[in-house]
Amino acid sequence: MLTVQPLQPATFPVPGQFYMLQAGASYDPLLKRPFSYLSAENGSITFLYRIRGKGTRAIAALREKETISLIGPLGNAYPVPSGEFIAVAGGIGIASLFSLFGAATGRATLFWGGRTAGELLMTETVRGLVRTAVITTDDGSAGRKSLVTEPFREYLAVNAHLPVYVCGSTPMMKAVAALCSDAGARCFVSLEAYMACGVGACLGCVVKIRDSENHEGRFRSVCKDGPVFDASTVVWEGQ
Ligand SMILES: Cc1cc2nc3c(=O)[nH]c(=O)nc-3n(C[C@H](O)[C@H](O)[C@H](O)COP(=O)(O)OP(=O)(O)OC[C@H]3O[C@@H](n4cnc5c(N)ncnc54)[C@H](O)[C@@H]3O)c2cc1C
Ligand code: FES
């Protein structure tokens, strides 16, 4: 977890948005990395991150009152649901959905999966923000031993009228999007992508998105046009 205090007054983020962060005085890694904000209050912004490589290791090495370089808030937002909704998270994907739970407290039925229990962070805090949380792990170390799509599929069969919000790995989001399409449920995905600039300038994060005039899809940047897209418009790899 990382909490930062912007030096200048900052724009308030909305659920679904993210920041580009870079810790340390050196240029290694050269590029900032994208992180969803977890919460923003009293002028501070908090992030939840998993250590993966150089960028996240540099963030983890920060000490109190050290400086971090940050751009944001960036990207679009989740449409905040007016009533109950379904959320599906894979591992650290919970960080993106967390602020939505804050804006719509007690309205989400959450399906949250990880490989092991250790991948599921802040479970009690998350449980306090949702109606129900169904947890799954691949190895059975927490919750039901299954893929997260299994209990989600069962619930969707009788709740396809509810909108579905998803953040996790691309294969999981693709599977959830297909289930929603079959069930006729509205589905919003927060796509993952490698990002360089974070502001739509480098085209390093483009994906194909369909619109009414172009069924094959046009390239859109995940950082500026997304990261949240209506799942029915996404041209998934292999399609
Ligand atoms: C919009 C958005 C929001 C995100 N929010 C969060 C968040 O809240 N918390 C969090 O922990 N992570 C989040 N991520 C992922 C995070 O940006 C990456 O984990 C981070 O960039 C890794 O940087 P690194 O230098 O530590 O690792 P690197 O050295 O760059 O990579 C280490 C490993 O991580 C993989 N990886 C790196 N970046 C990505 C990526 N974007 N997608 C998939 N795999 C990747 C690489 O394939 C490699 O195997 C988000 C990504 C996006 C696009
Ligand atoms: S990261 Fe440069 S266009 Fe998205």
Short mmCIF file of N, CA, C and O in Angstrom, two decimals, residues 128-214:
data_model
loop_
_atom_site.label_atom_id
_atom_site.label_comp_id
_atom_site.label_asym_id
_atom_site.label_seq_id
_atom_site.Cartn_x
_atom_site.Cartn_y
_atom_site.Cartn_z
N GLY A 128 -16.50 -5.36 3.92
CA GLY A 128 -17.29 -4.31 4.56
C GLY A 128 -17.93 -3.35 3.58
O GLY A 128 -18.82 -2.58 3.95
N LEU A 129 -17.48 -3.36 2.32
CA LEU A 129 -17.99 -2.40 1.33
C LEU A 129 -18.99 -3.01 0.35
O LEU A 129 -19.60 -2.29 -0.44
N VAL A 130 -19.10 -4.36 0.37
CA VAL A 130 -19.97 -5.02 -0.62
C VAL A 130 -21.13 -5.74 0.08
O VAL A 130 -21.10 -5.94 1.29
N ARG A 131 -22.14 -6.12 -0.70
CA ARG A 131 -23.26 -6.91 -0.16
C ARG A 131 -22.80 -8.29 0.24
O ARG A 131 -23.04 -8.75 1.34
N THR A 132 -22.15 -8.95 -0.70
CA THR A 132 -21.67 -10.32 -0.51
C THR A 132 -20.35 -10.46 -1.26
O THR A 132 -20.22 -9.90 -2.35
N ALA A 133 -19.42 -11.20 -0.68
CA ALA A 133 -18.17 -11.48 -1.39
C ALA A 133 -18.00 -13.00 -1.49
O ALA A 133 -18.05 -13.70 -0.48
N VAL A 134 -17.85 -13.48 -2.71
CA VAL A 134 -17.60 -14.91 -2.94
C VAL A 134 -16.14 -15.02 -3.37
O VAL A 134 -15.75 -14.45 -4.40
N ILE A 135 -15.35 -15.71 -2.56
CA ILE A 135 -13.91 -15.80 -2.83
C ILE A 135 -13.57 -17.17 -3.38
O ILE A 135 -14.11 -18.19 -2.93
N THR A 136 -12.69 -17.17 -4.38
CA THR A 136 -12.21 -18.45 -4.92
C THR A 136 -10.69 -18.41 -5.02
O THR A 136 -10.10 -17.34 -5.20
N THR A 137 -10.07 -19.58 -4.87
CA THR A 137 -8.63 -19.69 -5.14
C THR A 137 -8.39 -20.97 -5.94
O THR A 137 -9.13 -21.94 -5.81
N ASP A 138 -7.33 -20.93 -6.74
CA ASP A 138 -7.00 -22.11 -7.56
C ASP A 138 -6.61 -23.29 -6.67
O ASP A 138 -6.88 -24.44 -7.01
N ASP A 139 -5.93 -22.97 -5.52
CA ASP A 139 -5.42 -24.07 -4.68
C ASP A 139 -6.30 -24.35 -3.47
O ASP A 139 -5.95 -25.18 -2.62
N GLY A 140 -7.41 -23.64 -3.34
CA GLY A 140 -8.32 -23.89 -2.21
C GLY A 140 -7.84 -23.30 -0.89
O GLY A 140 -8.42 -23.57 0.16
N SER A 141 -6.79 -22.45 -0.91
CA SER A 141 -6.27 -21.90 0.35
C SER A 141 -7.19 -20.84 0.95
O SER A 141 -7.05 -20.47 2.11
N ALA A 142 -8.14 -20.32 0.17
CA ALA A 142 -9.19 -19.43 0.70
C ALA A 142 -10.42 -19.63 -0.16
O ALA A 142 -10.32 -19.82 -1.38
N GLY A 143 -11.59 -19.60 0.48
CA GLY A 143 -12.86 -19.70 -0.26
C GLY A 143 -13.00 -21.01 -1.01
O GLY A 143 -12.43 -22.04 -0.64
N ARG A 144 -13.75 -20.92 -2.11
CA ARG A 144 -14.04 -22.12 -2.91
C ARG A 144 -12.85 -22.44 -3.82
O ARG A 144 -12.25 -21.51 -4.38
N LYS A 145 -12.55 -23.71 -3.98
CA LYS A 145 -11.45 -24.10 -4.87
C LYS A 145 -12.00 -24.20 -6.29
O LYS A 145 -12.54 -25.24 -6.69
N SER A 146 -11.89 -23.10 -7.02
CA SER A 146 -12.38 -23.10 -8.41
C SER A 146 -11.91 -21.82 -9.08
O SER A 146 -11.36 -20.93 -8.43
N LEU A 147 -12.13 -21.74 -10.36
CA LEU A 147 -11.91 -20.47 -11.05
C LEU A 147 -13.03 -19.53 -10.63
O LEU A 147 -14.15 -19.97 -10.34
N VAL A 148 -12.76 -18.23 -10.65
CA VAL A 148 -13.76 -17.25 -10.21
C VAL A 148 -14.98 -17.26 -11.14
O VAL A 148 -16.10 -16.93 -10.74
N THR A 149 -14.77 -17.70 -12.37
CA THR A 149 -15.87 -17.72 -13.34
C THR A 149 -16.95 -18.75 -12.99
O THR A 149 -18.08 -18.61 -13.44
N GLU A 150 -16.58 -19.78 -12.17
CA GLU A 150 -17.58 -20.82 -11.86
C GLU A 150 -18.75 -20.28 -11.03
O GLU A 150 -19.89 -20.35 -11.46
N PRO A 151 -18.48 -19.74 -9.79
CA PRO A 151 -19.62 -19.20 -9.03
C PRO A 151 -20.26 -18.01 -9.73
O PRO A 151 -21.47 -17.79 -9.62
N PHE A 152 -19.46 -17.24 -10.49
CA PHE A 152 -20.03 -16.10 -11.22
C PHE A 152 -21.06 -16.59 -12.24
O PHE A 152 -22.15 -16.05 -12.36
N ARG A 153 -20.71 -17.66 -12.96
CA ARG A 153 -21.61 -18.21 -13.98
C ARG A 153 -22.95 -18.62 -13.35
O ARG A 153 -24.02 -18.33 -13.88
N GLU A 154 -22.85 -19.28 -12.17
CA GLU A 154 -24.08 -19.75 -11.49
C GLU A 154 -24.95 -18.56 -11.08
O GLU A 154 -26.17 -18.58 -11.25
N TYR A 155 -24.32 -17.51 -10.57
CA TYR A 155 -25.07 -16.33 -10.10
C TYR A 155 -25.67 -15.57 -11.28
O TYR A 155 -26.82 -15.11 -11.23
N LEU A 156 -24.90 -15.46 -12.34
CA LEU A 156 -25.36 -14.70 -13.52
C LEU A 156 -26.60 -15.36 -14.14
O LEU A 156 -27.47 -14.66 -14.67
N ALA A 157 -26.67 -16.70 -14.04
CA ALA A 157 -27.79 -17.43 -14.65
C ALA A 157 -29.13 -16.90 -14.16
O ALA A 157 -30.12 -16.94 -14.90
N VAL A 158 -29.18 -16.39 -12.91
CA VAL A 158 -30.46 -15.88 -12.40
C VAL A 158 -30.41 -14.37 -12.10
O VAL A 158 -31.33 -13.82 -11.52
N ASN A 159 -29.30 -13.72 -12.50
CA ASN A 159 -29.16 -12.27 -12.21
C ASN A 159 -28.63 -11.49 -13.41
O ASN A 159 -27.93 -10.49 -13.24
N ALA A 160 -28.98 -11.93 -14.61
CA ALA A 160 -28.43 -11.29 -15.81
C ALA A 160 -28.96 -9.88 -16.03
O ALA A 160 -28.48 -9.16 -16.91
N HIS A 161 -29.94 -9.47 -15.21
CA HIS A 161 -30.45 -8.10 -15.33
C HIS A 161 -29.50 -7.10 -14.66
O HIS A 161 -29.64 -5.89 -14.86
N LEU A 162 -28.54 -7.59 -13.86
CA LEU A 162 -27.61 -6.68 -13.16
C LEU A 162 -26.39 -6.38 -14.03
O LEU A 162 -25.88 -7.27 -14.71
N PRO A 163 -25.88 -5.14 -14.00
CA PRO A 163 -24.65 -4.85 -14.75
C PRO A 163 -23.44 -5.48 -14.07
O PRO A 163 -23.43 -5.65 -12.84
N VAL A 164 -22.46 -5.82 -14.88
CA VAL A 164 -21.27 -6.53 -14.38
C VAL A 164 -20.03 -5.66 -14.63
O VAL A 164 -19.85 -5.13 -15.73
N TYR A 165 -19.19 -5.52 -13.60
CA TYR A 165 -17.96 -4.72 -13.67
C TYR A 165 -16.78 -5.65 -13.41
O TYR A 165 -16.79 -6.37 -12.41
N VAL A 166 -15.78 -5.60 -14.29
CA VAL A 166 -14.71 -6.60 -14.21
C VAL A 166 -13.33 -5.98 -14.29
O VAL A 166 -13.08 -5.10 -15.12
N CYS A 167 -12.40 -6.45 -13.44
CA CYS A 167 -10.99 -6.08 -13.58
C CYS A 167 -10.14 -7.25 -13.14
O CYS A 167 -10.29 -7.78 -12.03
N GLY A 168 -9.24 -7.67 -14.02
CA GLY A 168 -8.36 -8.80 -13.70
C GLY A 168 -7.52 -9.12 -14.92
O GLY A 168 -7.29 -8.25 -15.77
N SER A 169 -7.11 -10.37 -15.02
CA SER A 169 -6.27 -10.75 -16.16
C SER A 169 -7.12 -10.76 -17.44
O SER A 169 -8.35 -10.94 -17.39
N THR A 170 -6.45 -10.61 -18.57
CA THR A 170 -7.18 -10.59 -19.84
C THR A 170 -7.97 -11.89 -20.08
O THR A 170 -9.14 -11.82 -20.46
N PRO A 171 -7.39 -13.09 -19.84
CA PRO A 171 -8.18 -14.31 -20.08
C PRO A 171 -9.44 -14.36 -19.21
O PRO A 171 -10.51 -14.77 -19.67
N MET A 172 -9.33 -13.92 -17.95
CA MET A 172 -10.51 -13.93 -17.07
C MET A 172 -11.56 -12.94 -17.58
O MET A 172 -12.75 -13.26 -17.67
N MET A 173 -11.11 -11.74 -17.97
CA MET A 173 -12.08 -10.73 -18.43
C MET A 173 -12.76 -11.18 -19.73
O MET A 173 -13.95 -10.96 -19.92
N LYS A 174 -11.97 -11.83 -20.58
CA LYS A 174 -12.54 -12.33 -21.84
C LYS A 174 -13.61 -13.39 -21.55
O LYS A 174 -14.68 -13.39 -22.18
N ALA A 175 -13.33 -14.28 -20.58
CA ALA A 175 -14.29 -15.33 -20.23
C ALA A 175 -15.56 -14.73 -19.63
O ALA A 175 -16.68 -15.13 -19.98
N VAL A 176 -15.40 -13.74 -18.75
CA VAL A 176 -16.56 -13.09 -18.13
C VAL A 176 -17.38 -12.36 -19.20
O VAL A 176 -18.61 -12.43 -19.21
N ALA A 177 -16.68 -11.68 -20.11
CA ALA A 177 -17.38 -10.95 -21.18
C ALA A 177 -18.19 -11.91 -22.04
O ALA A 177 -19.33 -11.60 -22.43
N ALA A 178 -17.65 -13.11 -22.31
CA ALA A 178 -18.37 -14.09 -23.13
C ALA A 178 -19.61 -14.59 -22.39
O ALA A 178 -20.69 -14.73 -22.99
N LEU A 179 -19.48 -14.84 -21.08
CA LEU A 179 -20.64 -15.30 -20.29
C LEU A 179 -21.72 -14.22 -20.28
O LEU A 179 -22.91 -14.52 -20.41
N CYS A 180 -21.30 -12.96 -20.14
CA CYS A 180 -22.27 -11.86 -20.11
C CYS A 180 -22.96 -11.71 -21.46
O CYS A 180 -24.17 -11.48 -21.53
N SER A 181 -22.19 -11.87 -22.53
CA SER A 181 -22.76 -11.76 -23.87
C SER A 181 -23.82 -12.85 -24.06
O SER A 181 -24.93 -12.58 -24.53
N ASP A 182 -23.50 -14.09 -23.65
CA ASP A 182 -24.46 -15.20 -23.78
C ASP A 182 -25.72 -14.95 -22.95
O ASP A 182 -26.82 -15.32 -23.36
N ALA A 183 -25.53 -14.33 -21.77
CA ALA A 183 -26.66 -14.13 -20.86
C ALA A 183 -27.41 -12.84 -21.15
O ALA A 183 -28.45 -12.57 -20.55
N GLY A 184 -26.85 -12.00 -22.04
CA GLY A 184 -27.49 -10.72 -22.34
C GLY A 184 -27.28 -9.69 -21.24
O GLY A 184 -28.07 -8.76 -21.09
N ALA A 185 -26.19 -9.84 -20.46
CA ALA A 185 -25.93 -8.89 -19.36
C ALA A 185 -24.99 -7.79 -19.84
O ALA A 185 -24.08 -8.03 -20.63
N ARG A 186 -25.19 -6.58 -19.34
CA ARG A 186 -24.30 -5.46 -19.64
C ARG A 186 -23.00 -5.67 -18.87
O ARG A 186 -23.04 -6.02 -17.67
N CYS A 187 -21.86 -5.46 -19.51
CA CYS A 187 -20.59 -5.75 -18.85
C CYS A 187 -19.56 -4.67 -19.17
O CYS A 187 -19.40 -4.28 -20.33
N PHE A 188 -18.87 -4.18 -18.14
CA PHE A 188 -17.81 -3.18 -18.30
C PHE A 188 -16.49 -3.77 -17.83
O PHE A 188 -16.41 -4.30 -16.71
N VAL A 189 -15.46 -3.68 -18.68
CA VAL A 189 -14.15 -4.23 -18.31
C VAL A 189 -13.13 -3.10 -18.19
O VAL A 189 -13.16 -2.14 -18.97
N SER A 190 -12.24 -3.22 -17.21
CA SER A 190 -11.10 -2.29 -17.12
C SER A 190 -9.90 -3.04 -17.68
O SER A 190 -9.39 -3.97 -17.04
N LEU A 191 -9.48 -2.66 -18.89
CA LEU A 191 -8.47 -3.45 -19.59
C LEU A 191 -7.07 -3.24 -19.02
O LEU A 191 -6.74 -2.16 -18.54
N GLU A 192 -6.25 -4.29 -19.11
CA GLU A 192 -4.84 -4.15 -18.72
C GLU A 192 -4.01 -3.96 -19.98
O GLU A 192 -4.34 -4.51 -21.04
N ALA A 193 -2.97 -3.16 -19.88
CA ALA A 193 -2.09 -2.92 -21.03
C ALA A 193 -0.77 -2.37 -20.53
O ALA A 193 -0.72 -1.74 -19.47
N TYR A 194 0.29 -2.62 -21.28
CA TYR A 194 1.56 -1.97 -20.96
C TYR A 194 1.45 -0.52 -21.40
O TYR A 194 0.97 -0.26 -22.50
N MET A 195 1.85 0.40 -20.56
CA MET A 195 1.71 1.81 -20.89
C MET A 195 3.05 2.52 -20.82
O MET A 195 3.86 2.22 -19.94
N ALA A 196 3.25 3.47 -21.75
CA ALA A 196 4.49 4.24 -21.73
C ALA A 196 4.21 5.69 -21.33
O ALA A 196 4.73 6.19 -20.35
N CYS A 197 3.31 6.37 -22.10
CA CYS A 197 3.06 7.78 -21.80
C CYS A 197 1.87 7.97 -20.85
O CYS A 197 1.87 8.87 -20.03
N GLY A 198 0.84 7.15 -21.01
CA GLY A 198 -0.35 7.25 -20.15
C GLY A 198 -1.34 8.31 -20.57
O GLY A 198 -2.38 8.48 -19.94
N VAL A 199 -1.03 9.06 -21.66
CA VAL A 199 -1.91 10.17 -22.04
C VAL A 199 -2.36 10.12 -23.51
O VAL A 199 -2.78 11.12 -24.07
N GLY A 200 -2.22 8.97 -24.15
CA GLY A 200 -2.73 8.82 -25.52
C GLY A 200 -1.77 9.30 -26.60
O GLY A 200 -2.17 9.44 -27.75
N ALA A 201 -0.50 9.54 -26.26
CA ALA A 201 0.43 10.11 -27.23
C ALA A 201 1.28 9.08 -27.96
O ALA A 201 1.66 9.29 -29.12
N CYS A 202 1.59 7.95 -27.33
CA CYS A 202 2.59 7.04 -27.92
C CYS A 202 1.97 5.86 -28.67
O CYS A 202 2.66 5.15 -29.38
N LEU A 203 0.69 5.62 -28.49
CA LEU A 203 -0.04 4.50 -29.10
C LEU A 203 0.51 3.15 -28.65
O LEU A 203 0.32 2.13 -29.32
N GLY A 204 1.17 3.14 -27.50
CA GLY A 204 1.76 1.90 -27.00
C GLY A 204 0.74 0.97 -26.36
O GLY A 204 1.05 -0.19 -26.08
N CYS A 205 -0.47 1.45 -26.13
CA CYS A 205 -1.42 0.64 -25.35
C CYS A 205 -2.71 0.40 -26.13
O CYS A 205 -3.75 0.18 -25.52
N VAL A 206 -2.65 0.45 -27.47
CA VAL A 206 -3.91 0.41 -28.23
C VAL A 206 -4.55 -0.98 -28.26
O VAL A 206 -3.86 -2.00 -28.23
N VAL A 207 -5.87 -0.97 -28.29
CA VAL A 207 -6.67 -2.20 -28.46
C VAL A 207 -7.72 -1.89 -29.52
O VAL A 207 -7.99 -0.72 -29.81
N LYS A 208 -8.31 -2.94 -30.08
CA LYS A 208 -9.36 -2.71 -31.09
C LYS A 208 -10.73 -2.67 -30.42
O LYS A 208 -11.08 -3.58 -29.66
N ILE A 209 -11.45 -1.59 -30.70
CA ILE A 209 -12.78 -1.39 -30.12
C ILE A 209 -13.77 -1.19 -31.27
O ILE A 209 -13.52 -0.39 -32.18
N ARG A 210 -14.88 -1.94 -31.22
CA ARG A 210 -15.92 -1.82 -32.27
C ARG A 210 -16.80 -0.61 -31.99
O ARG A 210 -17.02 -0.26 -30.83
N ASP A 211 -17.31 -0.01 -33.06
CA ASP A 211 -18.39 0.96 -32.87
C ASP A 211 -19.46 0.66 -33.91
O ASP A 211 -19.31 -0.27 -34.70
N SER A 212 -20.53 1.45 -33.90
CA SER A 212 -21.67 1.12 -34.76
C SER A 212 -21.28 1.16 -36.24
O SER A 212 -21.87 0.48 -37.06
N GLU A 213 -20.25 1.97 -36.58
CA GLU A 213 -19.87 2.09 -37.99
C GLU A 213 -18.76 1.13 -38.39
O GLU A 213 -18.48 0.96 -39.57
N ASN A 214 -18.08 0.54 -37.43
CA ASN A 214 -16.94 -0.30 -37.77
C ASN A 214 -16.93 -1.56 -36.91
O ASN A 214 -16.45 -1.55 -35.77
#
